[in-house]
Amino acid sequence: MLKEIRDGYIGNPGQMVTLRRVALSEGRARGTEIIEVVTAGGLNLDILPDRGLDIGKASYKGVPVAWMSKNGYD
């Protein structure tokens, strides 16, 4: 990716990957911190820093690839 940025193919690295830190504010998981990762290649996942960097929801091009219990992030 660095070569593409240097060569001017990508103006901003945010076009390739977005990281957003959020905290849930409702339900039993209130206060749970999540780092949402979205890549241009179609990978979307939630990283849970309070749980040893565990991975929560994960999907690739819209297809879920991680098992989630019915309790969610509780």
Tab-separated table of C-alpha atoms in Angstrom:
chain	number	residue	atom	x	y	z
A	1	MET	CA	0.000	0.000	0.000
A	2	LEU	CA	2.838	2.442	0.726
A	3	LYS	CA	4.073	2.178	-2.861
A	4	GLU	CA	0.613	3.117	-4.145
A	5	ILE	CA	0.545	6.190	-1.879
A	6	ARG	CA	4.066	7.231	-2.910
A	7	ASP	CA	3.246	6.817	-6.596
A	8	GLY	CA	0.110	8.958	-6.249
A	9	TYR	CA	-2.450	6.236	-6.936
A	10	ILE	CA	-4.050	6.796	-3.539
A	11	GLY	CA	-4.447	10.317	-2.262
A	12	ASN	CA	-5.386	9.418	1.303
A	13	PRO	CA	-4.774	6.130	3.201
A	14	GLY	CA	-8.326	6.489	4.552
A	15	GLN	CA	-9.479	5.302	1.142
A	16	MET	CA	-8.011	1.869	1.907
A	17	VAL	CA	-8.870	1.350	5.570
A	18	THR	CA	-10.995	3.104	8.164
A	19	LEU	CA	-10.642	2.638	11.924
A	20	ARG	CA	-13.249	4.070	14.263
A	21	ARG	CA	-13.327	3.703	18.044
A	22	VAL	CA	-16.822	3.643	19.548
A	23	ALA	CA	-18.472	2.716	22.832
A	24	LEU	CA	-21.892	1.081	23.014
A	25	SER	CA	-24.401	3.180	24.922
A	26	GLU	CA	-27.463	0.938	25.124
A	27	GLY	CA	-28.453	-2.493	26.350
A	28	ARG	CA	-26.554	-4.954	28.461
A	29	ALA	CA	-23.326	-4.253	26.563
A	30	ARG	CA	-23.362	-0.562	27.577
A	31	GLY	CA	-19.814	0.770	27.909
A	32	THR	CA	-18.223	-1.909	25.715
A	33	GLU	CA	-15.514	-0.352	23.563
A	34	ILE	CA	-15.216	-1.394	19.926
A	35	ILE	CA	-12.733	-0.558	17.196
A	36	GLU	CA	-14.568	-0.835	13.885
A	37	VAL	CA	-12.315	-1.760	10.961
A	38	VAL	CA	-13.499	-1.360	7.354
A	39	THR	CA	-11.164	-2.091	4.434
A	40	ALA	CA	-11.523	-1.304	0.751
A	41	GLY	CA	-11.100	-5.019	0.037
A	42	GLY	CA	-14.410	-5.857	1.721
A	43	LEU	CA	-13.290	-6.902	5.206
A	44	ASN	CA	-15.354	-5.472	8.070
A	45	LEU	CA	-14.680	-6.423	11.675
A	46	ASP	CA	-15.064	-5.271	15.241
A	47	ILE	CA	-12.081	-5.493	17.592
A	48	LEU	CA	-12.854	-5.561	21.320
A	49	PRO	CA	-9.900	-3.965	23.172
A	50	ASP	CA	-11.394	-4.605	26.638
A	51	ARG	CA	-11.483	-8.331	25.876
A	52	GLY	CA	-7.861	-8.872	24.908
A	53	LEU	CA	-8.332	-7.593	21.326
A	54	ASP	CA	-10.894	-10.311	20.619
A	55	ILE	CA	-12.763	-10.100	17.316
A	56	GLY	CA	-16.517	-9.564	17.487
A	57	LYS	CA	-18.543	-9.267	14.293
A	58	ALA	CA	-16.573	-10.014	11.141
A	59	SER	CA	-17.652	-10.217	7.523
A	60	TYR	CA	-15.986	-10.406	4.146
A	61	LYS	CA	-17.858	-8.770	1.261
A	62	GLY	CA	-21.056	-8.938	3.308
A	63	VAL	CA	-20.741	-12.617	4.243
A	64	PRO	CA	-20.378	-13.245	8.012
A	65	VAL	CA	-17.197	-15.142	8.880
A	66	ALA	CA	-17.320	-15.019	12.699
A	67	TRP	CA	-19.737	-16.796	15.017
A	68	MET	CA	-21.766	-14.526	17.281
A	69	SER	CA	-23.868	-15.816	20.146
A	70	LYS	CA	-27.427	-14.604	20.592
A	71	ASN	CA	-26.166	-12.476	23.513
A	72	GLY	CA	-24.064	-10.271	21.217
A	73	TYR	CA	-21.354	-8.316	23.039
A	74	ASP	CA	-22.725	-8.948	26.549
